[in-house]
Amino acid sequence: MDARITYRSNGESNGAYGIEAGSPSGISTTLILARLWRRKWLIAVSSTILFALFSAMLALLPVKYTAETEVVVEQRPQSVDLAAVLSRIPTDSQAVLTEAEAFRSRGLVQRTIAQLNLLTRPEFNPRILPEDDSLRSRWRRAKAAAMDAIGSLLRKSDGKGHRPGDPDLNEATEIFLAQLRVTPIGRSQVLRASFTSENPELASEVLNELVRLYLATQMETRVAVPTKMGDFLKPELDKLQEKVRAANDAVERYRNEAQLQQGVAAGKETLLYTHELTEANRELVTVRLKRQEAEARLAEVRTNPNAVTDVLSNVLIQQLHGQLSVLKDARSQIASTYGPHHPNLRQLEKSIAEAEGRLNAEVAKIGRSLASEAAVQSKREAQLLETIADLKDKVQKAGRARVVLASLEQEAEVNRSLLTTLLTQYNQLKSQRALQIADSYVLAPADVPTQPSFPPTVPLLGLAFVVSVGLSSLGALLLERTGHTIRSAQEVQPLLTVRLLGIVPKLESTARLLTQVIDSPQSAFTESIRSILARLMVPRNLGRVVLVASAQSREGRTSLAIALARLAALSGRRAILIDCNLRYPAIHGAFGTKIGTGLTDLLQNRIDLRAALRKDTLTPLDYITGGNLAPDAANLLCSPEMAELLVKLRSEYDLLILDSPPSSTVADASLIAQLADECLFVVGWNKTPWRLVREQVEELSYQCSVTGVVLNQVDMRKHLKYQDAYIGPPRAPVMIGSAG
């Protein structure tokens, strides 16, 4: 049973074949799923291993419990000002966040550690090693040993002495802070605090003790702050009063130095100068336009006076033009009637000269008038430019002076305002005493948690499964991507930048391959050869020289050339096959004959063309073998004799097929390509590195037109796994280019 693959021609240019891509980007979901399905066992095994590793890591994680409590930051009374600020906590969002950080302060944490004697617990002091021999305990002991070694190195490099308890306390503080969370609840005045520990009772006890110390610290602060603030504000008020007096003196002194009027609003002088500057600029534009207009009219008077309005509208000039016209008509009449030597002609010539002189003088007078006007406008423009420059300088000076004065006045005003505020607050501080109660209170104490909060086993296992499958799938896709051979028709155009002419199925035996087009004219192999031949043999291509090339040997290049030549001969075309692989000729073996004399002998003029031609016993095909081996094969292929031979054969045959040696091993293919009309490049399916193919195609394209690529020796069943082909209802198999 012949394996065939069906492709649809969609009428769009996609090389020379119609393939429906799954997506505009060329990488469809169907193609990705097909690649994943090809690697399903690899994905399954790697996913299982990764999931097992993640599960083992999850089992090593310690089980922890989280206790929670809520603390309310109370609003201060509206009747209290500074005293409320000092003794109570402002409850805006920034203040609530500040209290959250105060709740997590290192001093408060260390007091809690000391109060509960947490340094004696292994959870907060890794140097107290657990006594059991579990895997988790071993991990803790190894971690503690590593941390001790690192700490010793850091202390040696620092060179400073430490108290014996400092490292343990600092490490316990970091562990405590890592397990403590304090966050505001939305936009409310409530702080939610949580503490995580391996012991649920300890989590509740630690959190309640921390809240108690936090409230006690607030009370201590409220008792000490009013006295300290009063002592601080008194000298600050004295300094601020002196600064206010100095700022007022500085404002008056600068106003006098800059000669600025005290009653004039800031920027008034600048606005006046700016208005004058705007008017001057507007006048400058008008004067400049007038000057340019006068200069343009003057230039036109000098170049083409008869087209200037001033000249055309001048009455005297019009009269002079009329006189000249009459005189010239009279001169023409006398000259035509009495001849050029009539005595009156001299008088007429003199009159014409006088009229022209008067006309030129009048035009010159207009030009001088326009020149004078342009000069006046230029002078006015220069004066305006000087005025504008002076006004700009005044604007800048006035602006700078006002900026400096405004800065001084602003500084004085700020000092006055601050002085007023501090005086008010100082008076309030002296007259008011806030109630000595805590600003915060516990909304709900921390209960002992009953359910562990870490690790979330089910979500982590689900995530581990997703990550395992995702990483395995990604690895499979990367493995598919890094494949360096061409395995599908869709890869030809993106990788090689040339079109695909056809796909040739792989046959089981080489002997069957050479006679397949003869023995099985309706097979998939023959249909693919016929499709390729149809693209090579269009009516205008009679006498075409087609080079069949490949990058490496054993890609089926010679067999494909023989199949093309035989099928062309069977279809009634005059075809000839020439073995140009002079180093390792092979065509004679395919036809079952001895090599004998051939192309090398013909190019060296040892035999003539008729002696070199041989007839295929199965088809009307003519062929020329490589001939006797020659040491200078490359020179023969680029010789004038080779070019003359092809010219002669063009006139006798419709199609000349040249079988070349591999292009990546010798330069013979490039030499032959210079004499060919087009090149058919053969690529072994899933065999030849695509980078090598593209390199050779690009090199041959400099010598002749590379018509396209043929995927040869294709395993059609495996090819279907790599090909994102059209999927539709079953129908009769049709190869590209076949009839029907």
XYZ file of C-alpha atoms in Angstrom:
740
model
C 0.000 0.000 0.000
C 1.464 3.352 -1.054
C 1.650 5.953 1.703
C 0.451 9.341 0.506
C -0.057 12.678 2.196
C -2.644 15.201 1.073
C -1.928 18.933 0.890
C -4.362 21.642 -0.040
C -3.472 24.504 -2.322
C -5.014 27.596 -0.818
C -4.011 29.951 -3.587
C -1.577 31.887 -1.465
C 2.128 32.159 -1.930
C 3.743 29.790 0.557
C 6.681 28.636 -1.468
C 5.462 26.268 -4.154
C 3.144 24.247 -1.974
C -0.052 24.872 -0.094
C 0.122 24.214 3.620
C -2.356 25.577 6.100
C -0.488 26.951 9.078
C -2.202 26.692 12.398
C -1.616 30.294 13.344
C -0.410 33.511 11.753
C 2.930 33.188 13.472
C 3.583 29.838 11.827
C 3.530 27.852 15.133
C 0.068 26.391 15.646
C -1.472 24.751 18.671
C -1.791 21.550 16.658
C 1.937 21.578 15.915
C 2.839 22.156 19.566
C 0.512 19.369 20.723
C 1.968 17.042 18.105
C 5.489 17.742 19.344
C 4.433 17.147 22.940
C 2.741 13.884 21.967
C 5.935 12.681 20.286
C 7.760 13.201 23.592
C 4.939 11.944 25.847
C 7.002 9.252 27.565
C 9.865 11.645 28.238
C 7.386 14.152 29.674
C 5.719 11.480 31.816
C 8.994 10.154 33.281
C 10.554 13.564 33.923
C 7.294 14.898 35.408
C 7.129 11.941 37.790
C 10.732 12.453 38.905
C 10.280 16.186 39.406
C 7.010 15.690 41.286
C 8.689 13.145 43.556
C 11.530 15.587 44.268
C 9.094 18.388 45.043
C 7.096 16.083 47.320
C 10.262 15.067 49.191
C 11.204 18.715 49.653
C 7.687 19.416 50.927
C 8.019 16.616 53.484
C 11.180 18.259 54.884
C 9.416 21.544 55.540
C 8.606 22.129 59.235
C 4.958 22.318 60.305
C 4.131 25.739 61.741
C 1.167 27.344 63.518
C 0.108 30.980 63.383
C -1.560 32.914 66.208
C -3.352 36.197 65.450
C -4.513 39.235 67.389
C -5.905 42.668 66.555
C -4.956 46.017 68.084
C -7.012 49.218 67.646
C -5.230 52.561 67.272
C -7.702 54.929 68.986
C -8.619 58.357 67.530
C -7.489 61.418 69.516
C -10.050 63.917 70.875
C -10.811 66.848 68.559
C -10.339 69.460 71.355
C -6.685 68.620 71.860
C -4.027 69.963 69.514
C -0.328 69.641 70.288
C -0.893 67.687 73.457
C -2.904 65.183 71.445
C -0.137 64.985 68.882
C 2.382 64.304 71.606
C 0.341 61.949 73.725
C -1.877 60.228 71.159
C -1.289 58.546 67.850
C -2.672 60.218 64.709
C -4.791 57.677 62.904
C -4.233 58.495 59.247
C -2.803 55.782 57.009
C 0.790 56.925 57.418
C 0.484 56.966 61.209
C -1.045 53.489 61.283
C 1.841 52.201 59.160
C 4.263 53.914 61.525
C 2.680 52.145 64.496
C 2.961 48.861 62.626
C 6.710 49.401 62.320
C 6.904 50.389 65.993
C 5.164 47.115 66.832
C 7.981 45.295 64.969
C 10.838 47.333 66.475
C 13.959 45.394 67.453
C 13.934 46.824 70.974
C 10.412 45.592 71.634
C 11.232 42.202 70.104
C 14.360 41.784 72.234
C 12.397 42.677 75.380
C 9.886 39.957 74.469
C 12.691 37.443 73.883
C 14.184 38.221 77.270
C 10.806 38.171 79.046
C 9.893 34.706 77.699
C 13.468 33.364 77.783
C 13.251 32.346 74.112
C 17.035 31.919 73.767
C 16.669 28.550 75.491
C 14.469 27.210 72.689
C 16.018 25.573 69.572
C 13.497 27.362 67.347
C 15.035 30.746 68.218
C 18.579 29.599 69.000
C 19.877 27.198 66.313
C 22.941 26.458 68.460
C 20.718 24.454 70.808
C 20.645 21.313 68.681
C 17.684 18.906 68.823
C 18.440 15.536 70.344
C 16.332 13.310 68.056
C 17.838 11.656 64.964
C 15.159 12.563 62.417
C 15.984 13.863 58.957
C 14.648 17.292 59.866
C 16.856 17.418 62.993
C 19.914 16.462 60.969
C 19.149 19.281 58.573
C 18.928 21.739 61.486
C 22.252 20.581 62.936
C 23.987 20.931 59.579
C 22.484 24.377 59.079
C 23.580 25.476 62.566
C 27.136 24.260 61.979
C 27.323 26.171 58.706
C 25.985 29.348 60.302
C 28.519 29.055 63.159
C 31.369 28.715 60.688
C 30.218 31.716 58.682
C 29.748 33.776 61.856
C 33.261 32.931 63.061
C 34.777 34.025 59.765
C 32.845 37.300 59.842
C 33.929 38.046 63.406
C 37.572 37.368 62.558
C 37.457 39.614 59.500
C 35.720 42.371 61.498
C 38.361 42.421 64.234
C 35.969 43.874 66.834
C 35.027 42.264 70.103
C 31.490 41.187 70.883
C 29.784 40.318 74.110
C 29.114 36.588 74.435
C 25.329 36.999 74.216
C 25.149 39.390 71.255
C 25.314 36.893 68.346
C 22.630 34.671 69.839
C 20.348 37.601 70.624
C 20.784 39.148 67.180
C 20.074 35.848 65.452
C 17.043 35.214 67.657
C 15.792 38.724 66.836
C 16.053 38.057 63.099
C 14.225 34.739 63.480
C 11.528 36.429 65.593
C 11.015 39.228 63.032
C 10.833 36.703 60.195
C 7.953 34.950 61.966
C 6.112 38.161 62.932
C 3.644 39.910 60.606
C 1.971 43.262 61.400
C -0.349 44.813 58.794
C -3.199 47.368 58.879
C -6.652 46.042 57.999
C -7.761 47.990 54.936
C -8.219 51.687 55.694
C -9.321 51.093 59.276
C -7.517 51.882 62.537
C -6.922 48.211 63.316
C -3.557 46.463 63.181
C -3.570 42.697 62.657
C -0.557 40.971 64.185
C 0.338 37.327 63.647
C 3.175 35.158 64.906
C 4.197 31.802 63.470
C 5.879 29.056 65.477
C 6.296 25.308 65.455
C 4.568 25.234 68.874
C 0.946 26.515 68.828
C 0.983 27.409 72.563
C 4.232 29.324 72.140
C 2.838 31.254 69.154
C -0.095 32.490 71.256
C 2.072 33.259 74.307
C 4.677 35.221 72.319
C 2.094 37.346 70.537
C 0.165 38.232 73.706
C 3.391 39.185 75.505
C 4.492 41.335 72.559
C 1.153 43.212 72.613
C 1.430 43.747 76.379
C 4.920 45.227 76.040
C 3.779 47.388 73.110
C 0.971 48.968 75.184
C 3.326 49.421 78.144
C 5.831 51.201 75.907
C 3.121 53.606 74.769
C 2.323 54.484 78.384
C 5.999 55.106 79.166
C 6.310 57.361 76.142
C 3.240 59.413 77.069
C 4.565 60.138 80.539
C 7.988 61.302 79.301
C 7.065 63.197 76.145
C 5.221 66.302 77.486
C 8.071 67.354 79.749
C 10.712 66.778 77.108
C 8.712 68.659 74.480
C 8.250 71.681 76.748
C 11.975 71.843 77.451
C 12.683 71.526 73.750
C 10.204 74.143 72.494
C 11.300 77.050 74.724
C 14.805 77.575 73.247
C 13.461 76.839 69.765
C 10.895 79.624 70.140
C 13.614 82.091 71.117
C 15.690 81.128 68.074
C 12.691 81.372 65.781
C 11.776 84.863 66.984
C 15.307 86.019 66.179
C 15.064 84.420 62.701
C 11.784 86.259 62.022
C 13.344 89.614 62.863
C 16.375 88.879 60.674
C 14.171 87.792 57.745
C 12.067 90.987 57.902
C 15.221 93.119 57.941
C 16.591 91.221 54.919
C 13.389 91.861 52.918
C 13.458 95.620 53.538
C 17.170 95.868 52.845
C 16.933 94.075 49.470
C 13.865 96.088 48.411
C 15.824 99.307 48.984
C 18.913 98.003 47.150
C 16.898 96.811 44.116
C 14.820 100.037 44.066
C 11.561 98.107 44.067
C 8.412 99.899 45.123
C 6.747 98.409 48.158
C 3.223 99.170 46.910
C 3.761 97.539 43.467
C 2.628 93.966 43.266
C 5.226 91.317 42.511
C 5.839 91.067 38.764
C 4.168 94.419 37.878
C 7.368 95.851 36.399
C 7.941 92.627 34.511
C 4.414 92.735 33.024
C 4.971 96.317 31.799
C 8.263 95.451 30.141
C 6.757 92.296 28.668
C 3.910 94.291 27.096
C 6.390 96.732 25.559
C 8.477 93.799 24.314
C 5.421 92.212 22.685
C 4.503 95.456 20.911
C 8.092 95.892 19.725
C 8.166 92.335 18.357
C 4.864 92.894 16.572
C 6.190 96.121 15.029
C 9.426 94.310 14.097
C 7.453 91.723 12.147
C 5.605 94.472 10.249
C 8.796 96.421 9.447
C 10.593 93.238 8.398
C 7.770 92.326 6.027
C 7.839 95.826 4.512
C 11.612 95.624 4.055
C 11.393 92.209 2.440
C 8.597 93.438 0.155
C 10.612 96.511 -0.884
C 13.710 94.393 -1.521
C 11.675 91.916 -3.557
C 10.171 94.695 -5.692
C 13.619 96.265 -6.123
C 15.064 92.936 -7.249
C 12.223 92.478 -9.715
C 12.763 95.999 -11.113
C 16.411 95.143 -11.691
C 15.732 91.789 -13.317
C 12.364 92.182 -15.056
C 11.107 95.811 -14.877
C 8.265 95.232 -17.315
C 6.585 92.839 -14.832
C 6.632 95.236 -11.845
C 3.370 96.902 -10.852
C 5.119 100.224 -10.075
C 6.496 100.327 -13.632
C 3.328 99.165 -15.312
C 1.137 101.664 -13.467
C 3.421 104.675 -14.183
C 1.637 107.023 -16.630
C 4.855 108.446 -18.101
C 6.251 105.002 -18.728
C 3.018 103.995 -20.400
C 3.257 107.065 -22.666
C 6.892 106.296 -23.496
C 5.949 102.723 -24.346
C 3.237 104.096 -26.659
C 5.693 106.469 -28.378
C 8.196 103.658 -28.844
C 5.529 101.466 -30.337
C 4.514 104.212 -32.834
C 8.134 104.973 -33.774
C 8.990 101.324 -34.257
C 5.918 100.796 -36.442
C 6.885 103.830 -38.578
C 10.424 102.540 -38.945
C 9.187 99.150 -40.013
C 6.798 100.697 -42.581
C 9.452 102.971 -44.139
C 11.996 100.176 -44.235
C 9.584 97.857 -45.965
C 8.379 100.535 -48.407
C 11.527 102.503 -49.314
C 14.261 100.201 -48.182
C 16.791 100.363 -45.340
C 18.659 103.394 -46.750
C 15.850 105.939 -46.714
C 16.901 109.274 -45.117
C 13.943 109.348 -42.688
C 15.118 106.123 -41.042
C 18.030 107.888 -39.370
C 15.746 110.427 -37.756
C 13.424 107.638 -36.585
C 16.328 105.699 -35.095
C 17.415 108.767 -33.172
C 13.879 109.338 -31.858
C 13.613 105.700 -30.783
C 16.932 105.915 -28.908
C 15.824 109.064 -27.104
C 12.513 107.469 -26.090
C 14.263 104.358 -24.817
C 16.700 106.480 -22.811
C 13.862 108.370 -21.164
C 12.117 105.056 -20.454
C 15.221 103.554 -18.825
C 15.750 106.707 -16.781
C 12.175 106.546 -15.501
C 12.573 102.860 -14.567
C 15.854 103.673 -12.792
C 14.069 106.414 -10.851
C 11.505 103.853 -9.638
C 14.353 101.493 -8.645
C 16.051 104.236 -6.615
C 12.770 104.959 -4.885
C 12.354 101.298 -3.945
C 15.982 101.080 -2.786
C 15.469 104.127 -0.580
C 12.322 102.573 0.881
C 14.160 99.288 1.597
C 16.999 101.183 3.304
C 14.547 103.069 5.511
C 12.847 99.839 6.565
C 16.215 98.172 7.255
C 17.248 101.066 9.502
C 13.922 100.884 11.325
C 14.376 97.128 11.756
C 17.836 97.618 13.308
C 16.435 100.202 15.727
C 13.653 97.822 16.763
C 16.151 95.013 17.342
C 18.120 97.274 19.688
C 14.928 98.229 21.509
C 13.911 94.559 21.874
C 17.321 93.613 23.260
C 17.098 96.435 25.808
C 13.573 95.387 26.852
C 14.643 91.763 27.234
C 17.445 92.839 29.541
C 15.010 94.905 31.618
C 12.557 91.988 31.826
C 15.292 89.639 33.014
C 16.605 92.079 35.607
C 13.127 92.841 36.953
C 12.269 89.137 37.060
C 15.453 88.211 38.914
C 14.950 90.990 41.433
C 11.348 89.967 42.077
C 12.349 86.294 42.405
C 14.940 87.102 45.035
C 12.528 89.409 46.855
C 9.747 86.813 46.718
C 12.116 84.197 48.134
C 13.060 86.483 51.007
C 9.426 87.366 51.689
C 8.437 83.711 51.560
C 11.172 82.790 54.027
C 10.024 85.556 56.363
C 6.387 84.453 56.052
C 7.301 80.824 56.749
C 9.214 81.826 59.845
C 6.316 83.981 61.056
C 3.820 81.195 60.448
C 6.021 78.647 62.177
C 6.526 81.011 65.111
C 2.774 81.512 65.449
C 2.151 77.771 65.314
C 4.808 76.916 67.856
C 3.631 79.668 70.219
C 0.095 78.302 70.038
C 1.248 74.742 70.586
C 3.564 75.746 73.421
C 0.709 77.522 75.169
C -1.529 74.487 74.650
C 1.192 72.223 75.999
C 1.439 74.331 79.155
C -2.319 74.520 79.676
C -3.452 70.985 78.791
C -2.585 67.602 80.151
C -3.860 64.529 78.343
C -5.278 61.573 80.171
C -2.610 59.065 81.044
C -4.127 56.088 79.221
C -2.835 54.006 76.340
C -3.700 55.139 72.827
C -4.252 51.550 71.649
C -6.107 48.556 73.019
C -6.443 44.895 72.167
C -9.525 44.068 70.153
C -9.104 40.304 70.329
C -6.339 38.438 72.210
C -4.325 35.719 70.501
C -5.838 32.267 70.972
C -3.920 29.021 70.633
C -4.148 27.925 66.948
C -5.479 24.444 66.274
C -4.658 24.042 62.556
C -1.181 24.395 60.987
C -0.681 27.388 58.722
C 2.376 26.041 56.913
C 2.967 24.298 54.627
C -0.223 24.469 52.512
C 0.086 20.863 51.389
C -2.687 20.630 48.793
C -1.881 23.896 46.929
C 1.846 23.127 46.985
C 1.294 19.624 45.641
C -0.919 21.059 42.907
C 1.706 23.666 42.103
C 4.416 20.994 42.123
C 2.407 18.942 39.650
C 1.839 21.919 37.344
C 5.494 22.988 37.539
C 6.709 19.422 36.932
C 4.534 18.981 33.866
C 5.353 22.495 32.640
C 9.115 22.071 32.987
C 8.981 18.646 31.367
C 6.899 19.974 28.472
C 9.211 22.948 28.047
C 12.213 20.640 28.015
C 10.525 18.452 25.407
C 9.752 21.467 23.215
C 13.331 22.724 23.559
C 14.589 19.275 22.629
C 12.367 19.358 19.554
C 13.494 22.893 18.766
C 17.182 22.064 18.944
C 16.811 19.385 16.275
C 19.344 20.323 13.590
C 17.791 18.478 10.663
C 14.766 19.246 8.504
C 11.857 17.004 9.395
C 8.785 18.694 7.922
C 7.746 20.676 4.878
C 6.858 23.648 7.047
C 10.481 24.001 8.168
C 11.898 24.504 4.670
C 10.775 28.069 3.996
C 11.643 29.540 7.459
C 14.987 27.717 7.772
C 16.289 27.730 4.196
C 14.517 30.851 2.808
C 13.722 28.987 -0.443
C 10.524 27.317 -1.546
C 9.773 23.620 -1.343
C 9.266 21.937 -4.729
C 8.163 18.567 -3.459
C 8.424 15.671 -1.024
C 9.813 12.368 -2.325
C 8.847 9.271 -0.292
C 11.491 6.805 0.771
C 11.477 3.404 -0.977
C 12.660 0.220 0.641
C 15.199 -0.856 -2.010
C 17.601 1.126 -4.188
C 16.947 -1.097 -7.189
C 13.246 -0.354 -6.996
C 14.033 3.346 -6.654
C 15.808 3.465 -10.042
C 12.904 1.862 -11.929
C 9.955 3.085 -9.863
C 8.868 5.735 -12.385
C 8.792 3.003 -15.050
C 7.245 0.150 -13.074
C 4.751 2.152 -10.969
C 3.650 5.282 -12.854
C 0.761 5.898 -10.409
C 2.735 5.483 -7.180
C 3.279 8.264 -4.679
C 6.980 8.313 -5.567
C 6.267 8.797 -9.285
C 3.625 11.438 -8.554
C 6.117 13.402 -6.466
C 8.742 13.209 -9.259
C 6.092 14.273 -11.786
C 5.154 17.225 -9.559
C 8.786 18.378 -9.384
C 9.237 17.914 -13.123
C 6.109 19.970 -13.820
C 7.679 22.900 -11.985
C 10.897 22.580 -13.956
C 9.401 22.060 -17.419
C 7.223 25.043 -18.257
C 6.837 25.975 -21.959
C 9.401 28.769 -21.825
C 12.016 26.479 -20.257
C 12.856 24.422 -23.367
C 16.554 23.740 -23.507
C 16.942 24.412 -19.786
C 20.020 23.236 -17.907
C 19.040 22.019 -14.436
C 21.721 21.289 -11.846
C 20.765 18.665 -9.242
C 22.864 19.332 -6.134
C 23.030 18.322 -2.490
C 25.141 19.297 0.483
C 26.343 15.789 1.360
C 26.544 12.377 -0.194
C 23.934 9.646 0.353
C 21.035 12.096 0.138
C 19.581 10.404 -2.967
C 20.716 13.137 -5.336
C 21.804 10.831 -8.187
C 18.730 8.593 -7.855
C 16.472 11.654 -7.957
C 18.277 13.001 -11.034
C 17.831 9.641 -12.805
C 14.135 9.516 -11.871
C 13.567 13.064 -13.168
C 15.423 12.355 -16.416
C 13.648 9.043 -17.069
C 10.208 10.479 -16.329
C 10.911 13.446 -18.615
C 11.937 11.055 -21.388
C 8.855 8.883 -20.832
C 6.639 11.969 -21.100
C 7.917 12.638 -24.625
C 10.519 15.286 -23.843
C 14.021 15.182 -25.214
C 16.040 14.768 -22.040
C 19.689 14.032 -21.342
C 21.403 13.198 -18.054
C 25.064 14.148 -17.583
C 27.197 12.751 -14.764
C 29.229 15.785 -13.592
C 30.555 14.002 -10.504
C 33.904 13.422 -12.140
C 35.627 12.436 -8.897
C 33.168 9.664 -7.955
C 30.927 9.008 -10.992
C 27.904 6.806 -10.264
C 25.372 7.093 -13.116
C 26.890 4.248 -15.127
C 26.326 1.871 -12.205
C 22.686 2.915 -11.921
C 22.143 2.092 -15.605
C 24.000 -1.216 -15.273
C 26.886 -0.369 -17.623
C 30.612 0.131 -17.311
C 31.935 3.628 -16.951
C 33.890 3.559 -20.207
C 34.513 6.837 -21.950
C 32.414 9.791 -20.965
C 32.414 13.451 -20.031
C 36.107 13.717 -19.108
C 37.146 12.174 -22.421
C 34.717 14.407 -24.313
C 36.022 17.589 -22.644
C 39.629 16.547 -23.403
C 38.680 16.023 -27.088
C 39.502 12.325 -26.975
C 36.085 11.401 -28.361
C 33.267 13.244 -30.070
C 29.751 13.831 -28.760
C 28.196 10.892 -30.610
C 30.668 8.513 -29.034
C 29.967 9.890 -25.547
C 26.162 9.608 -25.810
C 24.533 6.461 -24.433
C 20.950 5.228 -24.601
C 18.882 4.060 -21.644
C 17.584 0.562 -22.333
C 14.292 1.186 -20.498
C 13.402 4.714 -21.651
C 14.201 7.090 -24.549
C 16.668 8.877 -22.238
C 20.184 9.822 -23.370
C 22.955 10.053 -20.806
C 26.677 10.740 -20.560
C 28.764 8.978 -17.919
C 31.583 10.591 -15.985
C 34.247 8.930 -18.069
C 37.757 7.997 -17.089
C 38.974 9.635 -13.888
C 40.877 12.859 -14.420
C 43.106 14.634 -11.860
C 41.955 18.063 -13.028
C 38.186 17.519 -12.778
C 37.488 21.046 -11.531
C 39.355 22.608 -14.448
C 37.429 20.492 -16.931
C 34.046 21.545 -15.508
C 34.836 25.257 -15.896
C 36.583 24.892 -19.252
C 35.325 26.496 -22.497
C 34.729 22.990 -23.846
C 32.137 22.377 -21.117
C 30.323 25.611 -21.937
C 30.371 24.810 -25.684
C 29.036 21.317 -24.971
C 26.047 22.674 -23.034
C 25.323 25.244 -25.737
C 25.242 22.501 -28.344
C 23.082 20.202 -26.213
C 20.590 23.023 -25.514
C 19.672 23.045 -29.200
C 19.120 19.290 -29.304
C 17.341 18.604 -25.988
C 14.441 20.068 -24.058
C 15.924 19.322 -20.646
C 19.545 18.897 -19.539
C 19.979 17.429 -16.049
C 23.437 17.712 -14.474
C 24.265 15.449 -11.534
C 26.889 17.239 -9.402
C 29.092 16.085 -6.518
C 28.229 17.131 -2.933
C 28.639 20.892 -2.679
C 30.031 20.884 0.873
C 33.015 18.637 0.081
C 34.278 19.988 -3.265
C 33.837 23.183 -5.256
C 32.714 21.380 -8.426
C 29.026 22.136 -7.806
C 29.702 25.894 -7.709
C 31.657 25.666 -10.969
C 28.868 23.756 -12.710
C 26.237 26.148 -11.324
C 27.781 28.974 -13.345
C 26.746 27.135 -16.517
C 23.263 26.056 -15.352
C 19.984 27.928 -15.676
C 18.631 26.764 -12.342
C 19.494 24.512 -9.443
C 17.359 21.844 -7.773
C 18.728 21.260 -4.256
C 18.136 17.834 -2.706
C 17.915 17.569 1.085
C 17.880 14.256 2.919
C 14.884 14.146 5.268
C 15.875 14.142 8.957
C 19.465 13.663 7.905
C 21.280 16.776 6.730
C 21.929 19.671 9.172
C 19.767 22.574 8.029
C 22.488 25.151 8.692
C 24.774 23.311 6.272
C 21.958 23.184 3.711
C 21.249 26.902 4.010
C 24.943 27.712 3.695
C 25.248 25.653 0.515
C 22.011 27.036 -0.953
C 23.202 30.593 -0.370
C 26.566 29.812 -1.960
C 24.971 28.257 -5.055
C 22.495 31.131 -5.353
C 25.407 33.417 -6.218
C 26.095 31.274 -9.307
C 22.588 30.470 -10.558
C 18.929 30.588 -9.563
C 18.068 28.025 -6.879
C 14.565 27.011 -7.967
C 13.753 25.215 -4.761
C 14.381 22.331 -2.404
C 13.246 18.722 -2.580
C 12.861 16.740 0.643
C 14.139 13.302 -0.346
C 13.955 9.861 1.257
C 11.005 10.910 3.447
C 9.524 8.351 5.829
C 5.915 9.365 5.263
C 4.577 7.802 8.459
C 7.107 9.596 10.674
C 6.777 12.731 8.585
C 3.104 12.986 9.537
C 4.170 13.423 13.168
C 6.212 16.490 12.292
C 3.940 17.954 9.619
C 1.155 20.361 10.627
C -0.822 19.387 7.526
C -4.445 20.037 6.612
C -6.849 17.856 8.563
C -10.186 17.274 6.880
C -12.578 14.557 5.710
C -11.069 11.554 3.879
C -10.665 11.969 0.145
C -8.654 10.559 -2.716
C -4.881 11.105 -2.253
C -3.580 13.798 -4.605
C 0.056 14.901 -4.726
C 1.003 18.461 -5.605
C 1.051 18.986 -9.325
C -0.634 15.693 -10.186
C -3.519 15.437 -12.529
C -6.893 15.773 -10.926
